[in-house]
CSV table of C-alpha atoms and ligand atoms in Angstrom, one decimal:
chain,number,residue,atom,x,y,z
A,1,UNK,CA,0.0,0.0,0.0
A,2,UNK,CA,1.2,3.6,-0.6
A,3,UNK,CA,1.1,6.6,1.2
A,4,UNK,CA,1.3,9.1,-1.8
A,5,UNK,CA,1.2,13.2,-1.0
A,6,UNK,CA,1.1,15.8,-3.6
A,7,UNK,CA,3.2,18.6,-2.2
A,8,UNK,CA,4.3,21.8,-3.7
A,9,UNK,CA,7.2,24.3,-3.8
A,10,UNK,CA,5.6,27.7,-4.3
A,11,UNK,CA,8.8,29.9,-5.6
A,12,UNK,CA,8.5,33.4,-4.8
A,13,UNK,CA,10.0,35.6,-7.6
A,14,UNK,CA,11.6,39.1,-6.4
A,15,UNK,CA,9.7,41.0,-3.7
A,16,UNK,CA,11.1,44.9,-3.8
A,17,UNK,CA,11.2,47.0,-0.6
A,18,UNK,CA,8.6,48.8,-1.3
A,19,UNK,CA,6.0,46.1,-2.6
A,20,UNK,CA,3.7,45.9,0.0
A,21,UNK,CA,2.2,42.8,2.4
A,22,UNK,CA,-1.2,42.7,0.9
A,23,UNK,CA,0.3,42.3,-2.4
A,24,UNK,CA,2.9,39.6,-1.5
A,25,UNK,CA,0.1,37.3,0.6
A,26,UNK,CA,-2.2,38.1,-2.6
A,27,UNK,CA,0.9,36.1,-5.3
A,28,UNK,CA,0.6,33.7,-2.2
A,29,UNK,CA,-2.8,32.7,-2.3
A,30,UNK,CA,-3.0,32.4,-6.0
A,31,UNK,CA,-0.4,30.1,-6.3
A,32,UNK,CA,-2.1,28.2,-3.9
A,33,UNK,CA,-5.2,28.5,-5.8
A,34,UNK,CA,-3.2,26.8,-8.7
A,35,UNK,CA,-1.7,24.5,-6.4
A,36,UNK,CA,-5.2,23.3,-5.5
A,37,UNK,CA,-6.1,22.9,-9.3
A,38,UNK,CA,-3.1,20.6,-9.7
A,39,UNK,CA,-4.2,18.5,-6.6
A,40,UNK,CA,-1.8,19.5,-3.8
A,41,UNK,CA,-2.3,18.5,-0.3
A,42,UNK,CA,0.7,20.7,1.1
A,43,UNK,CA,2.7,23.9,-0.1
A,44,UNK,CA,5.8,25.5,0.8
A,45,UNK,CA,6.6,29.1,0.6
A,46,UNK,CA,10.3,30.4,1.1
A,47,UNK,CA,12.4,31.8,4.0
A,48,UNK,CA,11.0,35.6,4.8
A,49,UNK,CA,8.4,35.2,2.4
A,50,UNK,CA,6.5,37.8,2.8
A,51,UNK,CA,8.7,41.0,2.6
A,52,UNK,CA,12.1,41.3,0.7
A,53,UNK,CA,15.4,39.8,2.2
A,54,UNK,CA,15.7,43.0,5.0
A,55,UNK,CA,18.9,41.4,6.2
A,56,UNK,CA,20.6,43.2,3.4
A,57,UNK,CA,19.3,46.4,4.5
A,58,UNK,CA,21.3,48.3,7.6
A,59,UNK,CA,19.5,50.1,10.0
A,60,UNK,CA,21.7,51.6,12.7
A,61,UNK,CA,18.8,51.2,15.6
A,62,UNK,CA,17.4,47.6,14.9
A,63,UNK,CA,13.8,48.7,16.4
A,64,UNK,CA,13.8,50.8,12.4
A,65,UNK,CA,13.6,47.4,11.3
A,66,UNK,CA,10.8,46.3,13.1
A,67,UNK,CA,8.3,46.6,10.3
A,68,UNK,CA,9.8,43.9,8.4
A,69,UNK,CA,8.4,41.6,11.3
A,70,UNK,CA,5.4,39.7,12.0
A,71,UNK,CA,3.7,40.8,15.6
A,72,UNK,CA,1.3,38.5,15.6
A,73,UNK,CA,0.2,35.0,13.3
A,74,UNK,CA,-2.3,35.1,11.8
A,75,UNK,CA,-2.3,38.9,11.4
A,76,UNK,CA,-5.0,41.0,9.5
A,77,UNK,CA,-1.8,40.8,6.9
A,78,UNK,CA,-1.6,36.7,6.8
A,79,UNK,CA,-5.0,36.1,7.4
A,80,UNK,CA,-5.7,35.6,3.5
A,81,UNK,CA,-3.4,32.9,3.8
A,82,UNK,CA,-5.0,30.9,6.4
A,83,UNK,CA,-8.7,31.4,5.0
A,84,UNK,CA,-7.2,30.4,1.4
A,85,UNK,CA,-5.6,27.0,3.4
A,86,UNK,CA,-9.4,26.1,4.8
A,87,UNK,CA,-11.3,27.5,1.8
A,88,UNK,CA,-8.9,24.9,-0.5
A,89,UNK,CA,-8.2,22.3,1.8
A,90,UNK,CA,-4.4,22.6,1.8
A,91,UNK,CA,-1.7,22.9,4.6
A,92,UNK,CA,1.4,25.8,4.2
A,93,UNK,CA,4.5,26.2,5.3
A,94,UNK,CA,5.5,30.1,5.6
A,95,UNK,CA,8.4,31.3,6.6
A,96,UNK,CA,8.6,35.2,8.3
A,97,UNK,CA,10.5,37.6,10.2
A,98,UNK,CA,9.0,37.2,14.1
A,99,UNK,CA,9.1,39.5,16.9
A,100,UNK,CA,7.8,38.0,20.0
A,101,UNK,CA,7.5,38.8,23.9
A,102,UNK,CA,8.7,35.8,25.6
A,103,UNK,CA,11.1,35.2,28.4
A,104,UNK,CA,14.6,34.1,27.5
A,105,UNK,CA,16.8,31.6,29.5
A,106,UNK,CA,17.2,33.8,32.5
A,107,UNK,CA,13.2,34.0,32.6
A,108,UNK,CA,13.9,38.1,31.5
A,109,UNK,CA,10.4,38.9,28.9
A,110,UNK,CA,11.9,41.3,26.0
A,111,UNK,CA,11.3,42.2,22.5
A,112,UNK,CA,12.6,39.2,20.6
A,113,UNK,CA,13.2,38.6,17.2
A,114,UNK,CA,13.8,35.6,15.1
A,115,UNK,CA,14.0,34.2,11.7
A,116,UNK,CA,10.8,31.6,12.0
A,117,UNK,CA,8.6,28.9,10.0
A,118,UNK,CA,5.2,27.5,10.6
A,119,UNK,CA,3.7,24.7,9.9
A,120,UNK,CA,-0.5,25.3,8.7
A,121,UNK,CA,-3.0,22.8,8.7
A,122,UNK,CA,-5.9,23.2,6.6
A,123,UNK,CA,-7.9,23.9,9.4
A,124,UNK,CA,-5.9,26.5,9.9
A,125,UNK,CA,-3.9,25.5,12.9
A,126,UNK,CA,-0.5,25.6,13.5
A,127,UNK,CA,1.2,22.5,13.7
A,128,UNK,CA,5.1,23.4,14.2
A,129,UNK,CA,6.8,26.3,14.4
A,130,UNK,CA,10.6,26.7,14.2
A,131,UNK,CA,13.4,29.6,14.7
A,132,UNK,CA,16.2,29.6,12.3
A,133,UNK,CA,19.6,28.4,14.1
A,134,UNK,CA,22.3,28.7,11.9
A,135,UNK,CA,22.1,32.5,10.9
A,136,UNK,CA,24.9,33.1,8.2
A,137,UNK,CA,26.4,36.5,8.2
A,138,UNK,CA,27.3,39.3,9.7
A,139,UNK,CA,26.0,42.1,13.3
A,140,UNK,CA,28.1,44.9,12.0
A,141,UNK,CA,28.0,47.3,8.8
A,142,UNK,CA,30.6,45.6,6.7
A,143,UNK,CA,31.9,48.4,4.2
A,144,UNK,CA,33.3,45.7,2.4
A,145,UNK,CA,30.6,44.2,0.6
A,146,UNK,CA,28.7,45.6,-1.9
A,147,UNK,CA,25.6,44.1,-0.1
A,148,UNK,CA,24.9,43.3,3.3
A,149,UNK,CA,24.1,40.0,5.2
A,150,UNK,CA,23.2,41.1,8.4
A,151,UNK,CA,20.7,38.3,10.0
A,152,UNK,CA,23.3,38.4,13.1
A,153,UNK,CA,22.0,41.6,13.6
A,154,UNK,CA,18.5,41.1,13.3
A,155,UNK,CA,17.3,37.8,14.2
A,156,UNK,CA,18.1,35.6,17.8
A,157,UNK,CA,19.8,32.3,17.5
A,158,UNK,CA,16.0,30.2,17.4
A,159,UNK,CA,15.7,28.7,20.6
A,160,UNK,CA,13.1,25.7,19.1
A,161,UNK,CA,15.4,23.2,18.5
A,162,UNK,CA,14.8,21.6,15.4
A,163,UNK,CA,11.5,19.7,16.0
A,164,UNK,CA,9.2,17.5,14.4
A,165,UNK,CA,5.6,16.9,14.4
A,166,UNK,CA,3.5,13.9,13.4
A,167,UNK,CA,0.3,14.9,12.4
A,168,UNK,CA,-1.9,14.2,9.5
A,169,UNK,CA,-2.0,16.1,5.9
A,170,UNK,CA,-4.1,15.4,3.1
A,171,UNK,CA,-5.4,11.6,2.4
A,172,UNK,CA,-2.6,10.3,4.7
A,173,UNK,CA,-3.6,10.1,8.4
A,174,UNK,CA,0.3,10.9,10.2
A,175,UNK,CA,3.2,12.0,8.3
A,176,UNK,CA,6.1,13.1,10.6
A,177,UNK,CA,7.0,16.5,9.6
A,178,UNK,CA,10.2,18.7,10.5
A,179,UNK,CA,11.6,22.0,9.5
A,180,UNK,CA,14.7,23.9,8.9
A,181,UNK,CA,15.7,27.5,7.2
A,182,UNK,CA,18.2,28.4,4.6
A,183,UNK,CA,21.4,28.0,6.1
A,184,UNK,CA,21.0,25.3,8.5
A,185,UNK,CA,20.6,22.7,4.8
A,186,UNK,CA,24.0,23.1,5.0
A,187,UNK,CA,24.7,21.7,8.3
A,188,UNK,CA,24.5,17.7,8.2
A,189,UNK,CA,23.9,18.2,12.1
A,190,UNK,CA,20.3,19.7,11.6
A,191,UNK,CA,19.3,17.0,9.4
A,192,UNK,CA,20.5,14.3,11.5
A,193,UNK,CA,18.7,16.2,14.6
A,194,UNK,CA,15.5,15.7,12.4
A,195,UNK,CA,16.4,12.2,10.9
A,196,UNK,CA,16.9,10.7,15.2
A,197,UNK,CA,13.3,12.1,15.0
A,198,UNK,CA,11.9,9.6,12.5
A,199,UNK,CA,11.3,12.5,9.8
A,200,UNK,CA,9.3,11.7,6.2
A,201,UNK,CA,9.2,15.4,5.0
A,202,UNK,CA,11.6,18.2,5.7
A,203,UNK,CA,10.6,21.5,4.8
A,204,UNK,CA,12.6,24.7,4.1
A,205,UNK,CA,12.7,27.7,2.3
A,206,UNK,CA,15.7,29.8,1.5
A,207,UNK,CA,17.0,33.3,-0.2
A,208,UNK,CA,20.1,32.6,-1.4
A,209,UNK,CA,22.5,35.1,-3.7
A,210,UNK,CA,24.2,34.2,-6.6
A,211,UNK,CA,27.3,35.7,-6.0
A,212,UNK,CA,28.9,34.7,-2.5
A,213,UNK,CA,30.1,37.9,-0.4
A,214,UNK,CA,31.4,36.0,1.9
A,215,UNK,CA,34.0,34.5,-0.5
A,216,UNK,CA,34.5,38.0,-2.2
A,217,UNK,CA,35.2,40.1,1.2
A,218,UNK,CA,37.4,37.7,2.6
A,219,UNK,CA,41.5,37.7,1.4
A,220,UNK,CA,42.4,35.0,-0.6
A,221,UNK,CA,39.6,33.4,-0.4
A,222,UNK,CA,38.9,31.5,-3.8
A,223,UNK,CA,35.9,32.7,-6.5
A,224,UNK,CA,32.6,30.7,-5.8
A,225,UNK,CA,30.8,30.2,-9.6
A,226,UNK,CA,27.4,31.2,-9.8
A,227,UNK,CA,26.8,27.5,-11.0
A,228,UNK,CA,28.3,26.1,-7.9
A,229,UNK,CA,26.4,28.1,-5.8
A,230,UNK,CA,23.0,26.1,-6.8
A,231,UNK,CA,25.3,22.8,-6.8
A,232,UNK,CA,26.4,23.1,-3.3
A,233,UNK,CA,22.5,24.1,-2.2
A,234,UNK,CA,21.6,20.7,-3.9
A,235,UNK,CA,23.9,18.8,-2.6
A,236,UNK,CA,23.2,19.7,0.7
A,237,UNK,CA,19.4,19.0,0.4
A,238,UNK,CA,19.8,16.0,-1.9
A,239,UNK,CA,22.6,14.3,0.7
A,240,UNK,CA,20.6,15.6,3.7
A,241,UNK,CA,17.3,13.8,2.3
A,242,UNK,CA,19.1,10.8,1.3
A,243,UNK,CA,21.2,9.9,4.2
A,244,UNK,CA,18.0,10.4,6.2
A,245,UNK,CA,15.5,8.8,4.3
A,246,UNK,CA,13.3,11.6,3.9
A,247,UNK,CA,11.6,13.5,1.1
A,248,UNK,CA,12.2,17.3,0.8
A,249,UNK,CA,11.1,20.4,-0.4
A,250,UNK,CA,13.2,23.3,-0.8
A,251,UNK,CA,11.6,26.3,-1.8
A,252,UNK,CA,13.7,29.2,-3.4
A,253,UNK,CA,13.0,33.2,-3.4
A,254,UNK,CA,14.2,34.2,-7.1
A,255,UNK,CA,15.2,36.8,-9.3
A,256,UNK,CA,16.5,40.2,-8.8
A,257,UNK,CA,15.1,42.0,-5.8
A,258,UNK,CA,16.2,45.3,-4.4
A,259,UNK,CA,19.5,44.5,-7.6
A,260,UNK,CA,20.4,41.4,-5.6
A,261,UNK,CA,20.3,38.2,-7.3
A,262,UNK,CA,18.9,35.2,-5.6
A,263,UNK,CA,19.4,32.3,-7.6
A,264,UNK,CA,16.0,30.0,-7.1
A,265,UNK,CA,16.0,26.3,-8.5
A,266,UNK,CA,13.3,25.2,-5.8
A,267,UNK,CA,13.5,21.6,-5.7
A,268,UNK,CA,11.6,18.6,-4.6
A,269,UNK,CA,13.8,15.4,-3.4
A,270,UNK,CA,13.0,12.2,-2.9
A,271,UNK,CA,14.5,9.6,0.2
A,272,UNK,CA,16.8,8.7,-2.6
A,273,UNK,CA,18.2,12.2,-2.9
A,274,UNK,CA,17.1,11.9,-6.6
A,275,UNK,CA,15.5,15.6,-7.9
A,276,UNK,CA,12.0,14.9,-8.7
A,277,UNK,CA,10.8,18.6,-9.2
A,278,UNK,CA,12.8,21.9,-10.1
A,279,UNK,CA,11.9,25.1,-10.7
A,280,UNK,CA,13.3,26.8,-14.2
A,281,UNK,CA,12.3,30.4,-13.5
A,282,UNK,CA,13.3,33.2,-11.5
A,283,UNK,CA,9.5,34.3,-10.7
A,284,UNK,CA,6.2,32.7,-8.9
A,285,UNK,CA,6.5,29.0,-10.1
A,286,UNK,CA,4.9,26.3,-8.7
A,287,UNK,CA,6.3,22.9,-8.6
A,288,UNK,CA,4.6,19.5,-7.5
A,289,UNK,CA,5.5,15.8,-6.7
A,290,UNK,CA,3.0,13.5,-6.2
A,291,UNK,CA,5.1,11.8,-3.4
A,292,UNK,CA,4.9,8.3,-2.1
A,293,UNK,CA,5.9,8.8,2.2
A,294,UNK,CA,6.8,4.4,1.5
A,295,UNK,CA,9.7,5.2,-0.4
A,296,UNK,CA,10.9,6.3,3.1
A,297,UNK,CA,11.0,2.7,4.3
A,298,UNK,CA,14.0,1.4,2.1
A,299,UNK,CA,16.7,3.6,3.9
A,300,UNK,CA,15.6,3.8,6.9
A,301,UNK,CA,15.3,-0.4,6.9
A,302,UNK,CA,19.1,-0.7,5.5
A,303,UNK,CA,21.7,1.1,5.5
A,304,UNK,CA,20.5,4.2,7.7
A,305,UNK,CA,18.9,1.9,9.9
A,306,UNK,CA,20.2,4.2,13.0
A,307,UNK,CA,19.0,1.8,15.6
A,308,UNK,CA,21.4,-0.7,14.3
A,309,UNK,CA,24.1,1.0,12.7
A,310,UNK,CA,24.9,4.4,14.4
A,311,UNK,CA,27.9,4.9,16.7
A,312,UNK,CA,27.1,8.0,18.7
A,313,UNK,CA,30.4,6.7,21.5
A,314,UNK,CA,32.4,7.9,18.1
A,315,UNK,CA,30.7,11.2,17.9
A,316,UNK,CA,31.5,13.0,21.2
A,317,UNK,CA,33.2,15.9,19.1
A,318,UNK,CA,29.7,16.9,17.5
A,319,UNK,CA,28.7,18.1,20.7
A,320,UNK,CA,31.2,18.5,22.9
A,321,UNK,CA,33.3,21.2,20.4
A,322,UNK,CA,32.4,23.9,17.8
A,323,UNK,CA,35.1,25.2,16.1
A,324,UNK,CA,38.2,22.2,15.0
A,325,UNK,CA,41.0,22.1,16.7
A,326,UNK,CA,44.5,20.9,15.0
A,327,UNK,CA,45.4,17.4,15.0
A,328,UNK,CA,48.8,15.9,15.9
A,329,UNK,CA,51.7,16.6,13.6
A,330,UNK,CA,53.6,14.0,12.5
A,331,UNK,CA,57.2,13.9,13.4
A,332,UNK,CA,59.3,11.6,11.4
A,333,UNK,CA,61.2,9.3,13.7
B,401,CDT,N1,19.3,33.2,4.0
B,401,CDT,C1,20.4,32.5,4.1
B,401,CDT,O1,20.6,31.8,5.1
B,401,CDT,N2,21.3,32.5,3.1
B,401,CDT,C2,22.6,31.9,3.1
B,401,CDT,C3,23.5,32.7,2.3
B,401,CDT,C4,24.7,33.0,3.1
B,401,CDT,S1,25.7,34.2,2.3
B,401,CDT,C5,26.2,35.1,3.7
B,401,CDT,C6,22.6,30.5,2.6
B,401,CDT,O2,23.3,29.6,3.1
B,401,CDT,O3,22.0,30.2,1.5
């Protein structure tokens, strides 16, 4: 028997600076009016979906940033989204700025601020909700780039872990779902954090440049191709899903917003890291997979069995350092 979803990457082209919310949310619910026409059961919008990528934007007093963020979810704003999710019958993962007042570790409440994803039923609940941990970038104005990456400025390092929710979606009545953002594809860590969870369907969106900065401000470091830059973004997702045995969707921002170029090519991936879906465009594109949560079984029964192959007493260093330390040098006898 299979346990077949239809799920959908909904690509964002550019959003400018000055294009407002209603606007944005109003692309959003039409792609997934066409994504309800084509049959899906679940769509994923990108990382800060519904304003432009603000971390390249410096503001001296962080509070003059504050209208980039989400107070409240749903808002008047997002509440098209979540009546279009009931009205069609389809969940949606959204990814926004946050500002919440919650207390941190030493129980303090304060004005907070985090790069987040939910998880939407239909019915309009929220399933999961995750804060981005691995925020790439920079706190400072760097005069050295030409454009600015300053999420260590704006957001929190998330505080959610990276968690995972069974719940059911569509015709199938529990699929275990997990999410990540942008960055953190490139850390096999997150993935494996989501794999120990039993994870079928990883969800992430991203906004990702064409040119790397950080390779271009940094002396001597080597020229990253613009080709290479999509590579390395599906490797990471394609290895991640593979050596986790768990489908994927990896949903892009595209095109040329604010003159920035974010490079796109959403994907959909399969447990076998295979590509099943890929977006060609740099605008709103949807793509779909009819995908079959069984396919899951094979890895997860052989070679990443964890229960029976995994050696965590050989892992210490994943948690017990960050940065790598030198090994022994050789000294010729
Ligand atoms: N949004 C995001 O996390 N983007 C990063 C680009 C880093 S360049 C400083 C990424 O890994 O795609």
């Amino acid at each position: 028997m299979s346990r077949i979803l239809t799920l959908a990457a909904a690509q964002l082209g550019p959003i400018q600076k000055t294009e407002p919310r209603a606007s944005v949310v109003d692309r959003m619910v039409r792609l997934m009016e066409r994504a309800h026409q084509r049959g899906v059961e679940l769509v994923v919008f990108p990382e800060l979906a519904l304003t432009t990528f603000f971390p390249r934007h410096y503001h001296e007093d962080i509070a003059e940033a504050d209208h980039w963020f989400e107070r409240s979810m749903p808002s008047p704003e997002t509440a098209p989204l979540f009546a279009a999710a009931s009205r069609l019958g389809i969940g949606f993962h959204l990814g926004y700025a946050e500002i919440a007042h919650e207390p941190d570790v030493a129980g303090i409440a304060w004005k907070r601020r985090f790069n987040t994803a939910i998880l939407v039923a239909p019915c309009g609940q929220i399933l999961l909700k995750y804060r981005k941990v691995h925020l790439p970038g920079h706190a400072e104005f760097d005069p050295a780039r030409h454009v600015q990456h300053l999420e260590k400025r704006y957001f929190e390092v998330g505080d959610l872990g990276f968690p995972v929710i069974r719940a059911p979606m569509g015709k199938l009545d529990g699929i275990n779902m997990g999410m990540m953002i942008c960055n953190d594809r490139r850390w096999p860590e997150a993935w494996r954090v989501l794999g120990l969870q039993g994870v079928e369907l990883v969800m992430l969106g991203y906004n990702t440049p064409t040119t790397n900065q950080d390779a271009a401000t940094q002396t001597g470091a080597a020229f990253e191709a613009p080709h290479l830059r999509v590579f390395h973004s599906h490797l990471s997702v394609q290895a991640g899903a593979y050596q986790n045995a768990t489908f994927a969707v990896a949903t892009a921002k595209a095109g040329i917003e604010d003159g920035c170029e974010l490079f796109g090519h959403s994907i959909i991936v399969n447990p076998q890291g295979e590509i099943v879906a890929q977006a060609t465009s740099r605008e709103d594109e949807l793509i779909t997979a009819d995908c079959d949560f069984d396919q899951c079984r094979l890895g997860r029964t052989t070679i990443f069995d964890f229960e029976r192959h995994r050696r965590p007493e050989a892992y210490r260093r994943i948690v017990d350092q960050i940065g790598a330390i030198s090994p022994p040098v050789f000294i010729p006898r």
